[in-house]
Short mmCIF file of C-alpha atoms and ligand atoms in Angstrom, two decimals:
data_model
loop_
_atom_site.label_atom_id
_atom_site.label_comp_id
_atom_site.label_asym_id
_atom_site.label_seq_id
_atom_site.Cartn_x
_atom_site.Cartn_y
_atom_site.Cartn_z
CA UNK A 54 0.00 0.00 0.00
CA UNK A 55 1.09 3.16 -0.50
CA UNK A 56 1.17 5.95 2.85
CA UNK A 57 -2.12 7.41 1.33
CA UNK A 58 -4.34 5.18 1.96
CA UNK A 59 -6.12 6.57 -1.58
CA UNK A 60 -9.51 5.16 -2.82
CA UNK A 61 -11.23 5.80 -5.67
CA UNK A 62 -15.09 5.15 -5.34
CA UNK A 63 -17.87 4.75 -8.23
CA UNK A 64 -21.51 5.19 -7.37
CA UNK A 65 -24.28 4.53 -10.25
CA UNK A 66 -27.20 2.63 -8.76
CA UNK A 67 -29.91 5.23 -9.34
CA UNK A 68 -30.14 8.45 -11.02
CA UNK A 69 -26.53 9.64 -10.63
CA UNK A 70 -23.10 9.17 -11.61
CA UNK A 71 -20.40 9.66 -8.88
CA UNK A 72 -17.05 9.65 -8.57
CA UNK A 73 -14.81 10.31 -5.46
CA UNK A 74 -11.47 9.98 -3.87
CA UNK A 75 -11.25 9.27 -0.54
CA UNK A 76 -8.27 9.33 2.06
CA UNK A 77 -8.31 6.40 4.84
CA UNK A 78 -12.15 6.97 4.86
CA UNK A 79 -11.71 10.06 6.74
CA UNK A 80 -10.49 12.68 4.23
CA UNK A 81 -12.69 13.68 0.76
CA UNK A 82 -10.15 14.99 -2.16
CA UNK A 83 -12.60 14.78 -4.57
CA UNK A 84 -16.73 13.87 -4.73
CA UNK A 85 -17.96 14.78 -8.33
CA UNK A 86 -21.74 14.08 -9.11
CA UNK A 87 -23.39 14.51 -12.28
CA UNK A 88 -27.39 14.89 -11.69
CA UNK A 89 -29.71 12.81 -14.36
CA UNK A 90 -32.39 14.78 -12.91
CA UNK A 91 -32.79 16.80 -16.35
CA UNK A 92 -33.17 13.95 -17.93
CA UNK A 93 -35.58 12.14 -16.01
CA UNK A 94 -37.84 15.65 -14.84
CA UNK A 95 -40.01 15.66 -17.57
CA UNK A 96 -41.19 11.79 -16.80
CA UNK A 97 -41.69 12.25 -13.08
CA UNK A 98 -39.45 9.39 -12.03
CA UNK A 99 -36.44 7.36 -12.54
CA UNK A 100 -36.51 5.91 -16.34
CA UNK A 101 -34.10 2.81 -15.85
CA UNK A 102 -33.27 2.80 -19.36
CA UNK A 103 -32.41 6.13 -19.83
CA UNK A 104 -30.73 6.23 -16.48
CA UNK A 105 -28.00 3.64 -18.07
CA UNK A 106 -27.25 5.71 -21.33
CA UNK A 107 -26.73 8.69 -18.97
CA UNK A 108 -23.93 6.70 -16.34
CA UNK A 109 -22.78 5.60 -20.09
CA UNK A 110 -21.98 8.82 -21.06
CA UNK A 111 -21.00 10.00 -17.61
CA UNK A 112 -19.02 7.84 -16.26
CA UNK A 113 -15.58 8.83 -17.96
CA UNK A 114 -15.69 12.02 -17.70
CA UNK A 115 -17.16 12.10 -13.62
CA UNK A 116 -13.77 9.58 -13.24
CA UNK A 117 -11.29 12.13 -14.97
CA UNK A 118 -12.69 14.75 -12.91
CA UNK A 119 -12.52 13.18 -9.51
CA UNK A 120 -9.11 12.82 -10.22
CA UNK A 121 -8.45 16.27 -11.56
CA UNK A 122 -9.71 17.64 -8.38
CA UNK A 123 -7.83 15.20 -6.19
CA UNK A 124 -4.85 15.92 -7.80
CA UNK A 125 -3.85 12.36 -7.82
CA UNK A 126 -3.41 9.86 -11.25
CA UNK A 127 -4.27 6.05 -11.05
CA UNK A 128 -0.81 5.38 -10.01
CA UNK A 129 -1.80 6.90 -6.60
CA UNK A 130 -4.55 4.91 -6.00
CA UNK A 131 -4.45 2.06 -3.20
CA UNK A 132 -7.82 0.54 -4.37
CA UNK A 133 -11.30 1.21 -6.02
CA UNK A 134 -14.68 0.92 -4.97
CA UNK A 135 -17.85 0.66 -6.59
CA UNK A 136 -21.38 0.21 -5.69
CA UNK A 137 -22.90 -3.66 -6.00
CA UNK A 138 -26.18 -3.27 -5.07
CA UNK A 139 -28.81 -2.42 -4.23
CA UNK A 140 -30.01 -0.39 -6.84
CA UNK A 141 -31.26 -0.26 -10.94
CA UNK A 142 -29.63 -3.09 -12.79
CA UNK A 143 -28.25 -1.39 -15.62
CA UNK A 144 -27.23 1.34 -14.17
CA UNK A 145 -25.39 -0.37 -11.37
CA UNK A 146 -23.50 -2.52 -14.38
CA UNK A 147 -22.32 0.52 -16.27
CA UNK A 148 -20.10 1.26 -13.14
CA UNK A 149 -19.60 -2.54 -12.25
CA UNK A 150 -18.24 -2.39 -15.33
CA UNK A 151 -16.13 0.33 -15.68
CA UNK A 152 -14.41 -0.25 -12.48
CA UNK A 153 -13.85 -4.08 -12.88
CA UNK A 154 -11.83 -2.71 -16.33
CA UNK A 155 -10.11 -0.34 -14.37
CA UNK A 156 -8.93 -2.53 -11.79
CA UNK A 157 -8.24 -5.45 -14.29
CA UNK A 158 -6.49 -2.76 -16.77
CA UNK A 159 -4.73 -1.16 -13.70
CA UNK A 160 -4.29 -4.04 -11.11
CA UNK A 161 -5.82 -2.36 -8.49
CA UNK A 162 -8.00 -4.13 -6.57
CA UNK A 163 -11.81 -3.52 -5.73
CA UNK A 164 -14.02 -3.27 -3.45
CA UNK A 165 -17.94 -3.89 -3.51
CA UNK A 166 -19.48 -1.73 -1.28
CA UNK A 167 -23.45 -1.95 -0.49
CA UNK A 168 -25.72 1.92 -1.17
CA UNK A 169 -27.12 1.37 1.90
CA UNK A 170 -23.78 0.61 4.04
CA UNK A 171 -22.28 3.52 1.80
CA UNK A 172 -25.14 5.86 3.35
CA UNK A 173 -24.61 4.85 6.82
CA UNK A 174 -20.59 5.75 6.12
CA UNK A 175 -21.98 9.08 4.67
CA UNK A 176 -22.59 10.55 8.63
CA UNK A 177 -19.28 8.93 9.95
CA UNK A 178 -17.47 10.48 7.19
CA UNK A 179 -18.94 13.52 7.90
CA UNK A 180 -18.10 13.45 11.44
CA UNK A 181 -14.65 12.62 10.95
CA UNK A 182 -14.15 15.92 8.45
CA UNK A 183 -15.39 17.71 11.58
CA UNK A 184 -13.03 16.65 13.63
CA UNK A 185 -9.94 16.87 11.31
CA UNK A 186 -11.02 20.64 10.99
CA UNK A 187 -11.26 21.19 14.30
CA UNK A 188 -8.23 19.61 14.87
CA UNK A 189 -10.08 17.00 17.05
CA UNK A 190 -8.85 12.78 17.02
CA UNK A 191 -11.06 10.79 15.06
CA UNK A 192 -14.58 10.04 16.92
CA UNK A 193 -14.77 6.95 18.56
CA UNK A 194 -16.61 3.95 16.36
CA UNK A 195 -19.79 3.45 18.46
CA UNK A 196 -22.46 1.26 18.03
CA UNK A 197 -25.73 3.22 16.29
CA UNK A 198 -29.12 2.71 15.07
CA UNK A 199 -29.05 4.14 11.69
CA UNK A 200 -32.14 5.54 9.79
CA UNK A 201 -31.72 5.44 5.95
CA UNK A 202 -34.61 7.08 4.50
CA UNK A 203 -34.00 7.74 0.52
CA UNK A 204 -35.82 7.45 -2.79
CA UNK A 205 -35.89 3.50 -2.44
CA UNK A 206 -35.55 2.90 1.26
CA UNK A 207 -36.99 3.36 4.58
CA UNK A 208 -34.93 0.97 6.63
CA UNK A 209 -33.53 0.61 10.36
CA UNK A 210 -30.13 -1.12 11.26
CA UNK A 211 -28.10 -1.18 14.78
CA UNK A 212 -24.75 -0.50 13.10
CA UNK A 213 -21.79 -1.77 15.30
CA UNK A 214 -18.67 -1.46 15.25
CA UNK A 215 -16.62 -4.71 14.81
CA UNK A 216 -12.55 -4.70 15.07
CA UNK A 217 -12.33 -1.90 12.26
CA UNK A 218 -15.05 -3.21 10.60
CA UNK A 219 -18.83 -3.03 10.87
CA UNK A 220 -21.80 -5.15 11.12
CA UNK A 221 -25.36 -4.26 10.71
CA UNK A 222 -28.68 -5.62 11.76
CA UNK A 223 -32.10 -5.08 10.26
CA UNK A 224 -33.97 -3.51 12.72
CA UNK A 225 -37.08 -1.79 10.93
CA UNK A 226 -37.95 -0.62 7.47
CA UNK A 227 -41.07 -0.23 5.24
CA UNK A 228 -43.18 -2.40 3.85
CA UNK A 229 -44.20 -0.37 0.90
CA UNK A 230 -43.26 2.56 -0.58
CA UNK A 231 -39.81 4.38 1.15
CA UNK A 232 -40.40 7.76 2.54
CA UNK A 233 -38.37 9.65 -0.53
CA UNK A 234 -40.72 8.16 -2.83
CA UNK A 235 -44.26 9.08 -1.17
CA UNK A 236 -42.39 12.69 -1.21
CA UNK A 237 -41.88 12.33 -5.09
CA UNK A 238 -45.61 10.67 -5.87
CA UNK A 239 -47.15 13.34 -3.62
CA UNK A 240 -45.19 16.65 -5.63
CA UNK A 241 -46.02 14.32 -9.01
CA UNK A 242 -49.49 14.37 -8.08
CA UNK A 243 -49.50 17.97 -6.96
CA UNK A 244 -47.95 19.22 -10.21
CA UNK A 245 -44.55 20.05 -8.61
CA UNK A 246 -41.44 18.96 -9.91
CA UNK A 247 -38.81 16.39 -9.18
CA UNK A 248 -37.58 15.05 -7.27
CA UNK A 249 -40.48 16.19 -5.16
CA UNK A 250 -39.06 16.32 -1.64
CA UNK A 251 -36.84 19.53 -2.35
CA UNK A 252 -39.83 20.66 -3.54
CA UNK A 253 -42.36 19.85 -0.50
CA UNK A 254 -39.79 20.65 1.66
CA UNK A 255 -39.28 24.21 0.23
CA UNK A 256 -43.19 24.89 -0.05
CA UNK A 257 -44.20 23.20 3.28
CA UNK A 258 -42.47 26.25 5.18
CA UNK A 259 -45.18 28.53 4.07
CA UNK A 260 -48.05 26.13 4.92
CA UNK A 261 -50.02 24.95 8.01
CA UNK A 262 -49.05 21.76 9.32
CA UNK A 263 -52.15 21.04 11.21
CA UNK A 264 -53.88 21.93 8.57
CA UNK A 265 -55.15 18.02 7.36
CA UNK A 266 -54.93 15.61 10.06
CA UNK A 267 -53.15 12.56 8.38
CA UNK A 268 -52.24 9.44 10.52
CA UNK A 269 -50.79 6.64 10.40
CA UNK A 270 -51.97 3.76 12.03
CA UNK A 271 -50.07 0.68 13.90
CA UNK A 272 -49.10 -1.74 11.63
CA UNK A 273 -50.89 -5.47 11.91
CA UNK A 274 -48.19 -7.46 9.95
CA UNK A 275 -49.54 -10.40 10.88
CA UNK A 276 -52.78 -9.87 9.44
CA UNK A 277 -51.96 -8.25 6.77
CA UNK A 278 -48.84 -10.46 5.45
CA UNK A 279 -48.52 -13.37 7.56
CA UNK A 280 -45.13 -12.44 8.68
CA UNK A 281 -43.35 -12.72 5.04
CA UNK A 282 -41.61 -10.06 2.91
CA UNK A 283 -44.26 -7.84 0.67
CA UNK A 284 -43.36 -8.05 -2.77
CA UNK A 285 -42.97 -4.39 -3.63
CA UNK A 286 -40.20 -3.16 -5.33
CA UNK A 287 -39.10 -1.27 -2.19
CA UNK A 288 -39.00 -4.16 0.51
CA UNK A 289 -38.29 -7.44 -1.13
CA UNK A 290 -35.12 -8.09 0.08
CA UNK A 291 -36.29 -9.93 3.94
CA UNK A 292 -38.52 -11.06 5.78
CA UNK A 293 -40.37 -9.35 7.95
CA UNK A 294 -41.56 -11.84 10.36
CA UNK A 295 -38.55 -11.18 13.05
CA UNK A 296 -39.17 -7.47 13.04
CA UNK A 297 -41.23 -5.51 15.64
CA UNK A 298 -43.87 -4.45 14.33
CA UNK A 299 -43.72 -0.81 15.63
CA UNK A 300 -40.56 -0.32 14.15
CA UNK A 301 -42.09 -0.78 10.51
CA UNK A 302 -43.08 1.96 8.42
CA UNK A 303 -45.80 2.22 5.43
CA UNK A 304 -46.41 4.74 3.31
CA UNK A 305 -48.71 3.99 0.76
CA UNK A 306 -51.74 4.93 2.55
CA UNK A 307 -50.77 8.74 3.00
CA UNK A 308 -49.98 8.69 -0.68
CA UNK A 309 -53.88 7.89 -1.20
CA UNK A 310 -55.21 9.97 1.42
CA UNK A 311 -53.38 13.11 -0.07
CA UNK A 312 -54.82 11.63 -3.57
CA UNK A 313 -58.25 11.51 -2.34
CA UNK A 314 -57.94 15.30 -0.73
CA UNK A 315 -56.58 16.53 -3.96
CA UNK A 316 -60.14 15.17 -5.26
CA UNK A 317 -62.60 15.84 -2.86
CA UNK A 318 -61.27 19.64 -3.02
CA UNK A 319 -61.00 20.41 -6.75
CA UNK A 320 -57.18 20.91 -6.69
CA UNK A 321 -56.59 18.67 -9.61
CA UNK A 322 -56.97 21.39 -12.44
CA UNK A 323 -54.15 23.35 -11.01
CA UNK A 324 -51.76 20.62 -10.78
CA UNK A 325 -51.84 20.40 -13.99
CA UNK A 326 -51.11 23.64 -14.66
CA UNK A 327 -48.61 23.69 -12.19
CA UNK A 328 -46.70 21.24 -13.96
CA UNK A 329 -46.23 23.06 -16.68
CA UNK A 330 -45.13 26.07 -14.73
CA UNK A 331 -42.30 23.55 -12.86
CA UNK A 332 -40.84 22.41 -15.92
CA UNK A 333 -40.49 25.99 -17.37
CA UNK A 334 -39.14 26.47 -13.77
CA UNK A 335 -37.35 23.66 -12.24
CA UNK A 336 -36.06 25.82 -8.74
CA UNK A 337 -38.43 25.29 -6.29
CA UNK A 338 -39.75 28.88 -4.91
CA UNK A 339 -37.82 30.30 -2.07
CA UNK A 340 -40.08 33.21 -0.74
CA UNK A 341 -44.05 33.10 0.48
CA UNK A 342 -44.99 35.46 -2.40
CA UNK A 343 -43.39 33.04 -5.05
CA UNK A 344 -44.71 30.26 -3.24
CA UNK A 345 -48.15 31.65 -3.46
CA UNK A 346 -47.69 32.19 -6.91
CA UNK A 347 -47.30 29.28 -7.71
CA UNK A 348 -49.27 27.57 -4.96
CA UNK A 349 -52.64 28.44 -3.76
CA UNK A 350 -52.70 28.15 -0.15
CA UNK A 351 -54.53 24.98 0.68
CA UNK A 352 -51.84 23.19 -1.48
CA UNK A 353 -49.33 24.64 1.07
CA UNK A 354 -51.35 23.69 3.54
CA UNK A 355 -51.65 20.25 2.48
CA UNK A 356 -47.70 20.19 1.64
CA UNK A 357 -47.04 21.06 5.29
CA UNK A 358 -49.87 18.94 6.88
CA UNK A 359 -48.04 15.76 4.48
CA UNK A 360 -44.14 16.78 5.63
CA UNK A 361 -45.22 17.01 8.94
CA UNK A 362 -47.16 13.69 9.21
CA UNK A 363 -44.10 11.71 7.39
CA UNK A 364 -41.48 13.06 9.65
CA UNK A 365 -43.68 12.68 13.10
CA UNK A 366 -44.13 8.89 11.88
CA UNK A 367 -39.99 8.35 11.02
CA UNK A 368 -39.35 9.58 14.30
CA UNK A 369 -41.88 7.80 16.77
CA UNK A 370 -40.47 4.89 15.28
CA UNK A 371 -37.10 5.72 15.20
CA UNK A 372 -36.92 7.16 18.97
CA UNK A 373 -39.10 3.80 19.96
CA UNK A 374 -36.20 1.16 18.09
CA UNK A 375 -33.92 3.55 19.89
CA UNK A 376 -34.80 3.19 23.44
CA UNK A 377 -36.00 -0.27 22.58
CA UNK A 378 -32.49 -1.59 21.71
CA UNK A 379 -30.79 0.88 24.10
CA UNK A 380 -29.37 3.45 21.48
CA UNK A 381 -27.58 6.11 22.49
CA UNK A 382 -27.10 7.71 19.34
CA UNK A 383 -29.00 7.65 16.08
CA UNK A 384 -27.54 8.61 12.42
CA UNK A 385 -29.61 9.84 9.99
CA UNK A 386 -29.26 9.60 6.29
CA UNK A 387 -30.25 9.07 2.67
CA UNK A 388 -31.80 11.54 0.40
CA UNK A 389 -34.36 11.98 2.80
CA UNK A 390 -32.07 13.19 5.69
CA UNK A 391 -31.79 16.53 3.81
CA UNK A 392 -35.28 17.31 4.90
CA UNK A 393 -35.56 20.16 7.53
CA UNK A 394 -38.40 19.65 9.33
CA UNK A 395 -36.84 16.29 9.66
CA UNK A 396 -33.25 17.79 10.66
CA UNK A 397 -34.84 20.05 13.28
CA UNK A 398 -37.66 17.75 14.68
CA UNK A 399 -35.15 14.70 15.27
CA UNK A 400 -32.42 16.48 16.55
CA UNK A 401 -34.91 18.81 19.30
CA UNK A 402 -36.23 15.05 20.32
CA UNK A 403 -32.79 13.88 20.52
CA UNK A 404 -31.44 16.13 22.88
CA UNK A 405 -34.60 16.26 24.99
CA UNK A 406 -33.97 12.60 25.44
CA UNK A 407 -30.41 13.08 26.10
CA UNK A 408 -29.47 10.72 22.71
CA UNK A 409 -26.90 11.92 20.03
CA UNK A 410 -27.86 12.06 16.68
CA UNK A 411 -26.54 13.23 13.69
CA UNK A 412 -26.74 13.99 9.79
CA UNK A 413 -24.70 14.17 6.99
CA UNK A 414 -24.27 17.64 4.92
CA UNK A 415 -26.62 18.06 2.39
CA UNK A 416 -24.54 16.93 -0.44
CA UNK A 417 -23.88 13.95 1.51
CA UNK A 418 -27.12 13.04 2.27
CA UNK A 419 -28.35 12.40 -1.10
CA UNK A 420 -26.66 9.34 -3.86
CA UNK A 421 -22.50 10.83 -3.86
CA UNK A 422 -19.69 8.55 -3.90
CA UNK A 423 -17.50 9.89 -1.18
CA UNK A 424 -19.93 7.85 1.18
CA UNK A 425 -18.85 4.88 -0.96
CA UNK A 426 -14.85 5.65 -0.75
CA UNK A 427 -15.88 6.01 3.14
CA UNK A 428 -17.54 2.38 3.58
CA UNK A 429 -14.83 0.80 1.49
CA UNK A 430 -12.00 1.30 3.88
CA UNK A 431 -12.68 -1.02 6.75
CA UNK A 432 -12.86 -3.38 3.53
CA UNK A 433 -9.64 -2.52 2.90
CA UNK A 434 -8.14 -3.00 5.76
CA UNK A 435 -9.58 -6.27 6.08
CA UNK A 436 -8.71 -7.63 2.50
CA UNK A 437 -11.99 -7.94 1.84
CA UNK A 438 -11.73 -7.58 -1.97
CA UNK A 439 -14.02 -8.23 -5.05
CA UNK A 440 -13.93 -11.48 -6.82
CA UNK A 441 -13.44 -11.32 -10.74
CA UNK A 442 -17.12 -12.11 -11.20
CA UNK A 443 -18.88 -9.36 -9.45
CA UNK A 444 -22.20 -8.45 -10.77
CA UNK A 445 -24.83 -5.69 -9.87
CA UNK A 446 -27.65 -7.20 -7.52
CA UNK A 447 -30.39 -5.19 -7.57
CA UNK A 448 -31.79 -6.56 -4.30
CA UNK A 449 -29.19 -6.91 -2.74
CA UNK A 450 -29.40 -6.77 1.37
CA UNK A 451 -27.64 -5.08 4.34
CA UNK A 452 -27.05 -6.81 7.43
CA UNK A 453 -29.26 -9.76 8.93
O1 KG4 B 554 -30.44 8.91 -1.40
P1 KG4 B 554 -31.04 9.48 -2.64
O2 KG4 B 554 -30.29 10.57 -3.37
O3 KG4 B 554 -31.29 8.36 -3.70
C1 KG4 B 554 -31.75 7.09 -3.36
O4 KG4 B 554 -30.92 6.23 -2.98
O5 KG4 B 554 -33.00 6.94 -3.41
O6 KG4 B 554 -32.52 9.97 -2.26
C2 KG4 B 554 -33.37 10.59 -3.16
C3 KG4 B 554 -34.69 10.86 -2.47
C4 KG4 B 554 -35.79 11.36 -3.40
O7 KG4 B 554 -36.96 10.64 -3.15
C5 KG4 B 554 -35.94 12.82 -3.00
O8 KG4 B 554 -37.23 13.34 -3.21
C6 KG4 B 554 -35.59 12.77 -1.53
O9 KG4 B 554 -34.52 11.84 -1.45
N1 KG4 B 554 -35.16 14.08 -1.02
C7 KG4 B 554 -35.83 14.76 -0.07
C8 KG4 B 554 -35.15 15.99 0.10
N2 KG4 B 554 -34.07 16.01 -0.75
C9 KG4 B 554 -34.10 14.82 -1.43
N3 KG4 B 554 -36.93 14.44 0.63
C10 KG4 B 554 -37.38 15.34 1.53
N4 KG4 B 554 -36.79 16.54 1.74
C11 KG4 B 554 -35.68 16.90 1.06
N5 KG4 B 554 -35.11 18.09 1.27
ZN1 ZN B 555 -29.20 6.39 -2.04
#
């Protein structure tokens, strides 16, 4: 090994293409992301197949730059890492791909590193940055329960820390949709653009949150799935039957009551002609006069009312798998995790309750590949390298 301790990482299992070298998991030279969202705005959602082309075309070019930044060439580089799964097939492949040439081309050897492990590296990464520029020692590896709460998940895992390594357990998660997506079906629906949740979470600010009293009600996983995994794109990958049920999530049902309010009040019209508006102008408005503008006030109302009921039900069952397993501190991340309501809620909780918690910079928080570089290190340092015949897998799972 080299004395740097240099990895480049390769993230492509959604919607964009990332590139970053990291420094003993501790140090970011470089984190380059190129955003498909242009591509994919004017359909609402993820379109796998364009999503490949795009990491096609990206990937090269994300690469050189991560470099560029660093400063460093491939000669410098200790190892590479690139997402495995979980994730869009083809996309994941394009940088499967690319980085099993590399290596091959290179001899450098690679790491597979799981999104979801990569996220949970996202806050620890973070918190070592803070400590490096504050001159502070590393922070102590301590066991967690980690919320990931993106565009495809809305999982729990007590993270632990195991002789420089880590091990995870499935604590919680959804059984349906994931939390980033009933944010994206709720702006689709409301003619705003996407993703959604930058959107809801800029509008909601300017809204009443008691406005419409959504709830969500205990989950009866027994009677309703007889203990095995639901077969939803989202939450296929266990099952469910060794979870507690209060630390499961669903969040279908809000996306149907916010449907059905969108109906019974005659908002539909406008969200159409809101979505025109959006696509002219894809910034979501900053100010209450440009958020009335665009937005009559019962939309903001209902925008609030929706943020407010989706973050009150992530952390009731968050703080109850918490004190449930004994947590002292909780990590937050995942697209998700950007969310401010959800930054300020959790953290006021966390402190009343006298438990740490924390969250990764914005940048961090959503798909970048610095978390990636991050996770891959312990790997590292364990040997724990790819073999020759690593594919993508889609589903594939964290932890036990
Ligand atoms: O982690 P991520 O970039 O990709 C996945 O792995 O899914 O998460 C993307 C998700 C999208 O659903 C997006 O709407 C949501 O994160 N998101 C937010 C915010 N920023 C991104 N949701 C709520 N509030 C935000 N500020
Ligand atoms: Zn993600």
């Amino acid at each position: 090994m080299s004395s740097r301790g240099l990895i480049l990482a390769i993230e492509s299992s959604c919607d964009e293409t990332a590139a970053a070298v990291v420094e003993r998991g501790s140090r970011t030279l470089a984190s380059v992301v190129a955003s498909q969202i242009p591509t994919h705005a004017r359909y609402g959602g993820v379109v796998p197949e364009l999503a490949s082309r795009e990491h096609l075309r990206a990937v090269v070019p994300v690469v050189r730059a991560a470099l560029d930044e660093a400063g460093v060439t491939f000669g410098d580089l200790d190892a590479l890492a690139v997402t495995s799964g979980p994730g869009l097939a083809g996309a994941l492949l394009v940088g499967i791909s690319y980085a099993k040439a590399l290596s091959f081309a290179r001899g450098i050897p690679l790491i597979a590193v799981n999104h979801l492990e990569g996220h949970i590296h996202a806050v620890l990464l973070n918190q070592r940055e803070m400590a490096l520029a504050a001159g502070e020692p590393d922070p102590a590896d301590e066991p967690a329960l980690a919320l990931v709460v993106s565009g495809g998940h809305t999982h729990l895992y007590l993270a632990q820390p195991a002789h420089n390594s880590w091990t995870y357990k499935l604590v919680g998660r959804t059984l349906d949709d994931a939390a980033g997506e009933a944010f994206d079906k709720v702006a689709k629906l409301l003619g705003l653009g996407y993703p959604g949740g930058p959107w809801i979470d800029a509008l909601a600010r300017f809204g009443n949150p008691q406005a419409v009293p959504f709830a969500f009600s205990q989950i009866k996983t027994k009677l309703h799935l007889g203990g095995k995994a639901p077969r939803t794109k989202a939450a296929r990958t266990a099952p469910i039957a060794a979870l507690d049920p209060h630390f499961l999530f669903s969040f279908s049902g809000i996306k149907t009551a916010v449907l059905r309010y969108v109906e019974l009040n005659g908002l539909r019209a406008e969200a159409q002609a809101r979505a025109v508006l959006t696509l002219a102008n894809p910034k979501p408005p900053q100010t209450r006069e440009a958020a009335l503008e665009l937005c009559p006030q019962p939309v903001l109302d209902l925008v609030a009312s929706f943020q407010h009921a989706v973050v009150g039900d992530l952390m009731k069952k968050t703080f109850a798998a918490a004190e449930a397993l004994g947590a002292r501190r909780i990590l937050v991340t995942g697209g998700v995790a950007a969310n401010r309501e959800l930054r300020t809620r959790l953290t006021a909780e966390a402190q009343r309750r006298g438990i740490a918690a924390a969250f990764p910079t914005t940048a961090l928080s959503t798909d970048n590949a610095a978390m990636i570089g991050a996770a891959a290190w312990p790997r590292f340092l364990a040997g724990e390298f790819a073999a020759a015949d690593l594919s993508a897998d889609p589903a594939l799972a964290l932890g036990v």
